[in-house]
Short mmCIF file of C-alpha atoms and ligand atoms in Angstrom, two decimals:
data_model
loop_
_atom_site.label_atom_id
_atom_site.label_comp_id
_atom_site.label_asym_id
_atom_site.label_seq_id
_atom_site.Cartn_x
_atom_site.Cartn_y
_atom_site.Cartn_z
CA MET A 18 -13.76 25.01 2.34
CA THR A 19 -12.08 24.69 5.70
CA SER A 20 -9.82 21.73 5.20
CA PRO A 21 -6.03 22.06 5.42
CA ALA A 22 -5.84 20.90 1.83
CA ALA A 23 -7.68 24.01 0.75
CA SER A 24 -5.60 26.43 2.77
CA ILE A 25 -2.17 25.19 1.73
CA ASP A 26 -1.03 25.96 -1.76
CA ILE A 27 1.18 23.08 -2.73
CA THR A 28 2.04 23.33 -6.37
CA LYS A 29 3.99 20.41 -7.67
CA ASP A 30 6.40 22.51 -9.69
CA THR A 31 7.58 24.89 -7.02
CA LEU A 32 8.61 22.70 -4.12
CA PRO A 33 11.99 20.98 -4.29
CA LYS A 34 11.78 17.24 -3.75
CA LEU A 35 13.37 15.74 -0.67
CA THR A 36 15.79 12.96 -1.40
CA SER A 37 14.34 10.95 1.44
CA LEU A 38 10.69 10.42 2.19
CA PRO A 39 8.86 12.60 4.72
CA ILE A 40 8.17 11.22 8.22
CA ILE A 41 4.63 11.68 9.55
CA ASN A 42 3.69 10.87 13.12
CA ILE A 43 0.14 9.55 13.38
CA GLY A 44 0.18 10.27 17.16
CA PRO A 45 -2.33 13.18 17.13
CA TYR A 46 -4.95 10.88 15.56
CA LEU A 47 -4.54 8.53 18.51
CA HIS A 48 -5.46 11.27 21.02
CA ASP A 49 -8.95 12.71 21.09
CA HIS A 50 -7.97 16.17 22.26
CA ASP A 51 -5.30 17.10 19.73
CA LYS A 52 -7.36 18.87 17.03
CA ALA A 53 -4.58 21.17 15.81
CA GLY A 54 -2.11 18.29 15.72
CA ARG A 55 -4.57 16.30 13.62
CA LEU A 56 -4.85 19.05 11.04
CA CYS A 57 -1.07 19.17 10.73
CA VAL A 58 -0.95 15.40 10.22
CA SER A 59 -3.66 15.60 7.58
CA ALA A 60 -1.94 18.42 5.74
CA ALA A 61 1.35 16.51 5.83
CA LEU A 62 -0.34 13.38 4.45
CA HIS A 63 -1.91 15.39 1.65
CA ALA A 64 1.43 16.96 0.74
CA ALA A 65 3.25 13.60 0.87
CA CYS A 66 0.64 11.91 -1.32
CA LEU A 67 0.67 14.72 -3.88
CA GLU A 68 4.42 14.67 -4.10
CA TYR A 69 5.61 11.12 -3.43
CA GLY A 70 2.77 8.66 -2.87
CA PHE A 71 5.09 7.35 -0.14
CA PHE A 72 6.02 8.38 3.39
CA TYR A 73 7.26 7.00 6.69
CA LEU A 74 4.45 6.64 9.16
CA ASP A 75 5.70 6.97 12.72
CA ILE A 76 3.61 4.51 14.71
CA SER A 77 5.80 4.47 17.82
CA GLU A 78 2.86 5.67 19.93
CA TYR A 79 0.74 2.84 18.57
CA VAL A 80 2.92 -0.28 18.66
CA ASP A 81 5.75 -1.46 20.82
CA PRO A 82 8.78 -2.21 18.60
CA SER A 83 9.19 -5.62 20.24
CA GLU A 84 5.94 -6.77 18.61
CA PRO A 85 6.94 -6.57 14.92
CA GLU A 86 10.47 -7.67 15.84
CA GLU A 87 8.97 -10.84 17.25
CA LEU A 88 7.03 -11.31 13.99
CA THR A 89 10.20 -11.19 11.92
CA LYS A 90 11.74 -13.84 14.21
CA LEU A 91 8.74 -16.10 13.65
CA ALA A 92 8.98 -15.49 9.91
CA ARG A 93 12.65 -16.50 9.92
CA GLN A 94 11.80 -19.69 11.79
CA PHE A 95 9.30 -20.51 9.07
CA PHE A 96 11.60 -19.75 6.14
CA GLU A 97 14.35 -21.86 7.77
CA LEU A 98 12.12 -24.96 7.75
CA PRO A 99 12.86 -27.71 5.22
CA GLN A 100 11.28 -26.99 1.83
CA GLU A 101 8.83 -29.97 2.13
CA GLU A 102 7.54 -28.55 5.41
CA LYS A 103 6.97 -25.11 3.84
CA GLU A 104 5.24 -26.66 0.84
CA LYS A 105 2.63 -28.15 3.20
CA ILE A 106 0.93 -24.75 3.10
CA SER A 107 1.59 -24.10 -0.58
CA LEU A 108 -0.93 -21.80 -2.23
CA GLN A 109 -1.62 -24.64 -4.66
CA HIS A 110 -3.49 -26.44 -1.85
CA GLN A 111 -5.91 -23.54 -1.67
CA ASP A 112 -7.16 -20.88 -4.06
CA TYR A 113 -3.71 -20.15 -5.56
CA ALA A 114 -3.64 -16.90 -3.63
CA ARG A 115 -3.53 -17.91 0.05
CA GLY A 116 -0.48 -19.75 1.28
CA TYR A 117 3.21 -20.25 0.68
CA GLN A 118 4.93 -19.46 -2.60
CA ARG A 119 8.42 -20.81 -3.09
CA LEU A 120 11.46 -18.80 -4.14
CA LYS A 121 11.03 -17.32 -7.66
CA GLU A 122 7.40 -18.46 -7.89
CA ASN A 123 6.23 -14.86 -8.00
CA VAL A 124 6.81 -13.16 -11.32
CA THR A 125 6.85 -9.38 -11.85
CA ASN A 126 7.01 -7.87 -15.33
CA GLY A 127 7.88 -11.25 -16.78
CA LYS A 128 10.83 -11.96 -14.49
CA ALA A 129 10.98 -14.27 -11.47
CA ASP A 130 11.33 -12.45 -8.15
CA ASN A 131 14.07 -13.63 -5.83
CA HIS A 132 11.81 -14.04 -2.81
CA GLU A 133 9.57 -16.55 -1.06
CA ALA A 134 6.46 -15.56 0.87
CA ILE A 135 3.29 -16.52 2.68
CA ASP A 136 0.15 -14.59 1.66
CA PHE A 137 -2.95 -14.17 3.81
CA TYR A 138 -6.22 -12.48 2.87
CA ARG A 139 -9.26 -11.44 4.86
CA PRO A 140 -11.12 -14.66 5.75
CA VAL A 141 -14.41 -15.13 3.88
CA GLU A 142 -17.73 -16.69 4.77
CA ASN A 143 -18.38 -20.07 3.12
CA PRO A 144 -14.86 -20.54 1.81
CA ASP A 145 -14.53 -22.47 -1.43
CA LYS A 146 -11.02 -23.00 -2.73
CA THR A 147 -12.22 -23.52 -6.28
CA LYS A 148 -13.36 -19.88 -6.42
CA PRO A 149 -10.75 -17.17 -6.96
CA LEU A 150 -9.66 -15.64 -3.63
CA TRP A 151 -12.34 -17.58 -1.75
CA GLY A 152 -10.16 -20.22 -0.09
CA GLU A 153 -8.87 -20.38 3.46
CA ASN A 154 -5.70 -18.96 4.93
CA GLN A 155 -3.00 -21.51 5.65
CA TRP A 156 -1.09 -21.01 8.90
CA PRO A 157 2.18 -22.77 9.68
CA THR A 158 1.52 -25.20 12.53
CA ALA A 159 5.13 -26.11 13.27
CA ILE A 160 5.92 -22.78 14.97
CA PRO A 161 4.24 -22.12 18.32
CA GLY A 162 2.53 -18.74 18.66
CA PHE A 163 2.79 -17.91 14.94
CA ARG A 164 -0.88 -17.55 14.21
CA GLU A 165 -1.90 -15.68 17.42
CA LYS A 166 0.91 -13.16 17.11
CA TYR A 167 0.25 -12.44 13.46
CA GLU A 168 -3.50 -12.22 14.04
CA ARG A 169 -2.88 -9.61 16.73
CA TRP A 170 -0.82 -7.63 14.21
CA ILE A 171 -3.56 -7.89 11.58
CA GLU A 172 -6.11 -6.45 14.03
CA LYS A 173 -3.77 -3.55 14.81
CA MET A 174 -3.05 -2.81 11.16
CA LYS A 175 -6.76 -2.90 10.28
CA LYS A 176 -7.48 -0.30 12.96
CA LEU A 177 -4.51 1.76 11.83
CA GLY A 178 -5.87 1.61 8.29
CA VAL A 179 -9.15 3.26 9.29
CA ILE A 180 -7.29 5.89 11.34
CA VAL A 181 -4.96 6.81 8.46
CA MET A 182 -7.83 6.81 5.97
CA GLU A 183 -9.71 9.34 8.11
CA ALA A 184 -6.60 11.49 8.44
CA MET A 185 -6.14 11.38 4.67
CA ALA A 186 -9.81 12.13 4.01
CA VAL A 187 -9.49 15.27 6.13
CA GLY A 188 -6.30 16.20 4.26
CA LEU A 189 -8.11 15.86 0.97
CA GLY A 190 -10.88 18.14 2.17
CA CYS A 191 -13.73 15.63 2.71
CA THR A 192 -16.59 16.95 4.83
CA PRO A 193 -17.57 14.83 7.88
CA GLU A 194 -20.57 13.49 5.90
CA GLU A 195 -18.35 12.61 2.97
CA TRP A 196 -15.97 10.82 5.31
CA GLU A 197 -18.86 8.72 6.69
CA ASP A 198 -19.71 7.64 3.15
CA PHE A 199 -16.05 7.02 2.30
CA LYS A 200 -15.59 5.03 5.52
CA SER A 201 -18.38 2.68 4.47
CA LYS A 202 -16.14 1.62 1.55
CA ILE A 203 -13.19 0.63 3.75
CA ASP A 204 -14.65 -0.42 7.12
CA ASP A 205 -14.53 -4.12 6.29
CA SER A 206 -11.22 -4.09 4.47
CA PHE A 207 -10.41 -7.01 2.19
CA TRP A 208 -6.87 -6.80 3.58
CA VAL A 209 -3.84 -8.78 2.47
CA MET A 210 -0.75 -9.56 4.51
CA ARG A 211 2.44 -10.94 3.05
CA ILE A 212 5.37 -12.32 4.98
CA ILE A 213 8.31 -12.13 2.60
CA GLY A 214 11.75 -13.68 2.81
CA TYR A 215 14.55 -12.39 0.60
CA PRO A 216 17.82 -14.28 0.25
CA PRO A 217 20.59 -12.09 -1.21
CA LEU A 218 20.36 -11.65 -4.98
CA PRO A 219 22.83 -13.96 -6.73
CA ASN A 220 25.28 -11.88 -8.79
CA ALA A 221 24.24 -13.20 -12.17
CA PHE A 222 20.50 -13.21 -11.40
CA ASP A 223 18.38 -11.86 -14.24
CA GLY A 224 15.71 -10.13 -12.20
CA PHE A 225 15.05 -8.38 -8.93
CA SER A 226 14.30 -9.32 -5.35
CA CYS A 227 10.93 -7.80 -6.22
CA GLY A 228 10.52 -6.10 -9.60
CA ALA A 229 9.22 -2.56 -10.05
CA HIS A 230 5.48 -2.35 -9.42
CA ARG A 231 2.73 -0.19 -8.02
CA ASP A 232 0.56 -1.55 -5.25
CA TYR A 233 -2.95 -1.99 -6.56
CA GLY A 234 -4.99 -1.33 -3.45
CA CYS A 235 -5.41 1.39 -0.94
CA LEU A 236 -2.67 1.75 1.72
CA THR A 237 0.41 -0.39 2.37
CA PHE A 238 2.02 -0.49 5.83
CA LEU A 239 5.42 -2.07 5.35
CA TYR A 240 7.38 -3.30 8.34
CA THR A 241 10.85 -4.60 7.52
CA ASP A 242 13.82 -5.91 9.47
CA PRO A 243 16.71 -3.38 9.75
CA THR A 244 18.35 -4.35 6.40
CA LYS A 245 19.39 -1.22 4.52
CA GLY A 246 19.64 -0.51 0.82
CA ALA A 247 16.94 -2.93 -0.34
CA LEU A 248 13.68 -1.05 -0.94
CA GLU A 249 13.76 1.65 -3.63
CA VAL A 250 11.07 4.18 -4.49
CA PHE A 251 10.78 5.97 -7.82
CA LEU A 252 10.50 9.73 -7.51
CA ARG A 253 8.97 11.32 -10.54
CA GLU A 254 10.95 14.41 -11.46
CA PRO A 255 9.71 15.86 -14.73
CA GLY A 256 12.62 16.78 -16.93
CA LEU A 257 15.03 14.37 -15.28
CA VAL A 258 15.26 11.55 -17.77
CA ILE A 259 17.07 8.52 -16.52
CA GLN A 260 18.40 5.71 -18.62
CA ALA A 261 16.05 2.95 -19.64
CA THR A 262 15.53 0.86 -16.52
CA PRO A 263 15.16 -2.86 -17.00
CA GLY A 264 12.31 -4.45 -15.14
CA LEU A 265 9.77 -1.63 -15.35
CA PRO A 266 6.16 -2.57 -16.17
CA PRO A 267 5.51 -3.03 -19.90
CA GLY A 268 5.47 0.23 -21.84
CA GLU A 269 7.45 2.05 -19.16
CA THR A 270 11.05 1.55 -20.14
CA VAL A 271 12.02 5.15 -19.52
CA GLU A 272 10.63 7.31 -16.74
CA GLU A 273 11.45 10.86 -15.78
CA GLY A 274 12.85 10.71 -12.29
CA THR A 275 15.15 8.83 -10.02
CA TRP A 276 15.21 5.86 -7.64
CA ILE A 277 15.80 6.63 -3.97
CA LYS A 278 16.41 4.21 -1.12
CA ALA A 279 13.73 3.87 1.53
CA ASP A 280 15.69 2.33 4.38
CA PRO A 281 13.79 1.36 7.51
CA ILE A 282 13.48 3.93 10.31
CA PRO A 283 12.90 2.65 13.87
CA GLY A 284 9.34 3.22 15.09
CA CYS A 285 8.04 3.74 11.55
CA VAL A 286 6.45 1.70 8.82
CA VAL A 287 6.96 2.69 5.20
CA CYS A 288 3.55 3.62 3.92
CA ASN A 289 2.43 4.05 0.33
CA ILE A 290 -0.80 4.52 -1.51
CA GLY A 291 -2.01 2.12 -4.17
CA ASP A 292 -4.06 2.39 -7.35
CA MET A 293 -7.37 2.82 -5.48
CA TRP A 294 -6.23 6.13 -4.05
CA GLU A 295 -5.32 7.22 -7.55
CA THR A 296 -8.90 6.54 -8.61
CA TRP A 297 -10.43 8.15 -5.50
CA THR A 298 -8.43 11.31 -6.17
CA ASN A 299 -9.03 11.30 -9.92
CA GLY A 300 -5.27 11.07 -10.46
CA LEU A 301 -4.27 13.79 -8.00
CA TYR A 302 -2.41 11.24 -5.88
CA ARG A 303 -0.41 8.77 -7.90
CA SER A 304 0.41 5.22 -7.01
CA THR A 305 4.22 5.12 -7.04
CA LEU A 306 6.63 2.58 -8.49
CA HIS A 307 8.88 0.74 -6.08
CA ARG A 308 11.13 -2.31 -6.16
CA VAL A 309 13.45 -4.35 -3.97
CA ILE A 310 17.11 -5.05 -4.79
CA HIS A 311 18.64 -6.92 -1.89
CA ARG A 312 22.33 -7.49 -2.53
CA GLY A 313 23.42 -7.77 1.10
CA THR A 314 24.68 -10.95 2.67
CA ASN A 315 21.81 -11.49 5.12
CA TYR A 316 18.36 -12.99 4.68
CA ARG A 317 15.92 -10.03 4.67
CA VAL A 318 12.38 -10.28 6.03
CA SER A 319 9.58 -7.83 5.32
CA ILE A 320 5.93 -7.86 6.34
CA PRO A 321 3.71 -5.63 4.19
CA PHE A 322 0.12 -5.23 5.32
CA PHE A 323 -2.16 -4.06 2.52
CA PHE A 324 -5.17 -2.20 3.87
CA GLU A 325 -7.66 -2.45 1.02
CA PRO A 326 -11.24 -1.37 0.31
CA ASN A 327 -14.17 -3.65 1.15
CA PHE A 328 -14.59 -6.44 -1.38
CA ASP A 329 -17.83 -5.01 -2.77
CA ALA A 330 -16.83 -1.33 -2.53
CA VAL A 331 -17.42 0.81 -5.58
CA VAL A 332 -14.30 2.94 -5.94
CA GLN A 333 -14.66 6.17 -7.92
CA PRO A 334 -13.37 9.76 -7.78
CA LEU A 335 -14.37 11.48 -4.53
CA PRO A 336 -16.20 14.82 -4.58
CA ALA A 337 -13.43 16.36 -2.46
CA ALA A 338 -10.81 15.44 -5.07
CA LEU A 339 -12.97 16.82 -7.88
CA ARG A 340 -13.35 20.07 -5.96
CA LEU A 341 -9.59 20.36 -5.62
CA GLN A 342 -9.20 19.87 -9.35
CA ASP A 343 -12.06 22.08 -10.41
CA GLY A 344 -9.99 24.82 -12.02
CA ASP A 345 -13.10 25.90 -13.92
CA SER A 346 -15.18 26.75 -10.90
CA LYS A 347 -12.73 29.39 -9.71
CA VAL A 348 -14.31 32.47 -11.26
CA PHE A 349 -13.42 36.12 -10.77
CA ASP A 350 -16.09 38.47 -9.50
CA ASP A 351 -16.51 42.17 -10.35
CA TYR A 352 -13.84 43.12 -7.79
CA GLY A 353 -11.25 40.80 -9.31
CA LEU A 354 -11.47 38.32 -6.40
CA TRP A 355 -11.95 34.68 -7.22
CA HIS A 356 -14.57 32.52 -5.58
CA HIS A 357 -16.20 29.17 -6.17
CA ASP A 358 -19.12 29.23 -8.51
CA GLU A 359 -21.25 26.45 -7.06
CA GLU A 360 -23.13 26.09 -10.30
CA HIS A 361 -19.98 25.39 -12.22
CA LYS A 362 -19.24 21.82 -13.09
CA LEU A 363 -16.70 19.93 -10.98
CA ALA A 364 -13.58 18.56 -12.64
CA GLU A 365 -14.27 15.78 -15.07
CA LYS A 366 -13.91 12.23 -13.79
CA ARG A 367 -10.94 10.65 -15.52
CA TYR A 368 -11.15 7.31 -13.72
CA HIS A 369 -14.01 4.87 -14.18
CA PRO A 370 -15.79 3.35 -11.18
CA ILE A 371 -14.33 0.00 -10.12
CA VAL A 372 -15.81 -2.68 -7.91
CA TYR A 373 -12.78 -3.50 -5.81
CA GLY A 374 -13.33 -7.27 -5.57
CA GLU A 375 -13.79 -7.59 -9.34
CA PHE A 376 -10.64 -5.57 -9.94
CA LEU A 377 -8.74 -7.71 -7.44
CA LYS A 378 -9.85 -10.96 -9.05
CA LYS A 379 -8.50 -9.76 -12.37
CA LYS A 380 -5.22 -8.81 -10.72
CA VAL A 381 -4.57 -12.04 -8.87
CA GLY A 382 -6.89 -14.56 -10.52
CA GLY A 383 -4.89 -17.36 -12.09
CA ASN A 384 -1.60 -16.15 -10.66
CA PHE A 385 0.93 -18.73 -9.62
CA ALA A 386 -1.11 -21.50 -11.25
CA GLY A 387 1.90 -22.49 -13.25
CA SER A 388 0.97 -19.72 -15.65
CA GLY A 389 3.97 -17.60 -14.75
CA GLY A 390 1.87 -14.95 -13.03
CA GLY A 391 2.57 -13.09 -9.83
CA LYS A 392 1.19 -10.60 -7.38
CA TYR A 393 2.53 -7.70 -9.39
CA SER A 394 2.36 -8.99 -12.93
O1 LIG B 3 9.70 -5.99 0.82
C1 LIG B 3 9.59 -4.80 0.54
O2 LIG B 3 10.36 -3.94 1.00
C2 LIG B 3 8.51 -4.31 -0.41
C3 LIG B 3 7.51 -5.33 -0.80
C4 LIG B 3 6.45 -4.78 -1.71
O3 LIG B 3 6.60 -3.77 -2.32
C5 LIG B 3 5.17 -5.48 -1.85
O4 LIG B 3 5.05 -6.62 -1.37
O5 LIG B 3 4.25 -4.92 -2.48
FE1 LIG B 4 4.70 -3.13 -3.20
#
């Protein structure tokens, strides 16, 4: 194989973990000529996904910082509106997924999250709000420019999603033909965008700003205002057993590892992979726990864009990932050199195929309908 993934020997046990996430500049993938630069980016993405499932993506060559800054201003204007005005676009007027959710309406791991938000999904043909996820997006009308500016951002993030997916496919060792097939699963992304507002956590609050969860999709591009100390990422560190952590998903009261802060870095979005990448890589890349604890005094705004597979995409382990895991096919020849035995079986698939839309319906269907659900429950 000729991919960077194959030529770099990254073994999880030998590299020390950084205490802050790696920064990867997507720039070379924006320029046609920079082949060597692209390979470096792909190798860095592969290493970051093996080790952390999280990284900073430097997009300063792709977006002007004034653009997302303007979005956070618009978001603040919305969250400052009287509650009745915000409720006009409540998700209860639609499919219970698209629209505004009031403070503490979202529940993660059984506890109310101390945030409010507006959720948008890819628009669908023939919307029908009685069908799960099939309603219409609800845009605030009281704030001039809101919809146009956010729609411009959505277009940019969708394009960025395809660019980063290609860079990651190369890093994983996909052939160009395999990438074409893979691309057909993500080229009409059933994206989600959330605009989240976090008041400071009250001292006695029994819960989090956003409880510990893994994102369930493909790639998250998280833009946040400059607030520090809020987002935390769980770094798995085998052997390092931390105390039981309240608020972890059920059955995960103790994890081996540590929480690190992922403060915003100018020019970057925080990027993480979700459960779909875990399936595509047959568990080689893991979807990583994260949470938000905002104890500052300000009102924090974040705008995660979730670049997801196509609604009808079948998601299953990719051949490139199975090749990387195929310990069995590395056989020694008569000279003691190992080579791939093409007739040997690839690694066994440990993840079952999933139709993304079906999986998504199970995740969000019925949430917020007074049933105490939530995006991450
Ligand atoms: O607001 C943040 O920093 C993170 C939000 C998040 O993890 C999510 O919406 O999935
Ligand atoms: Fe998340």
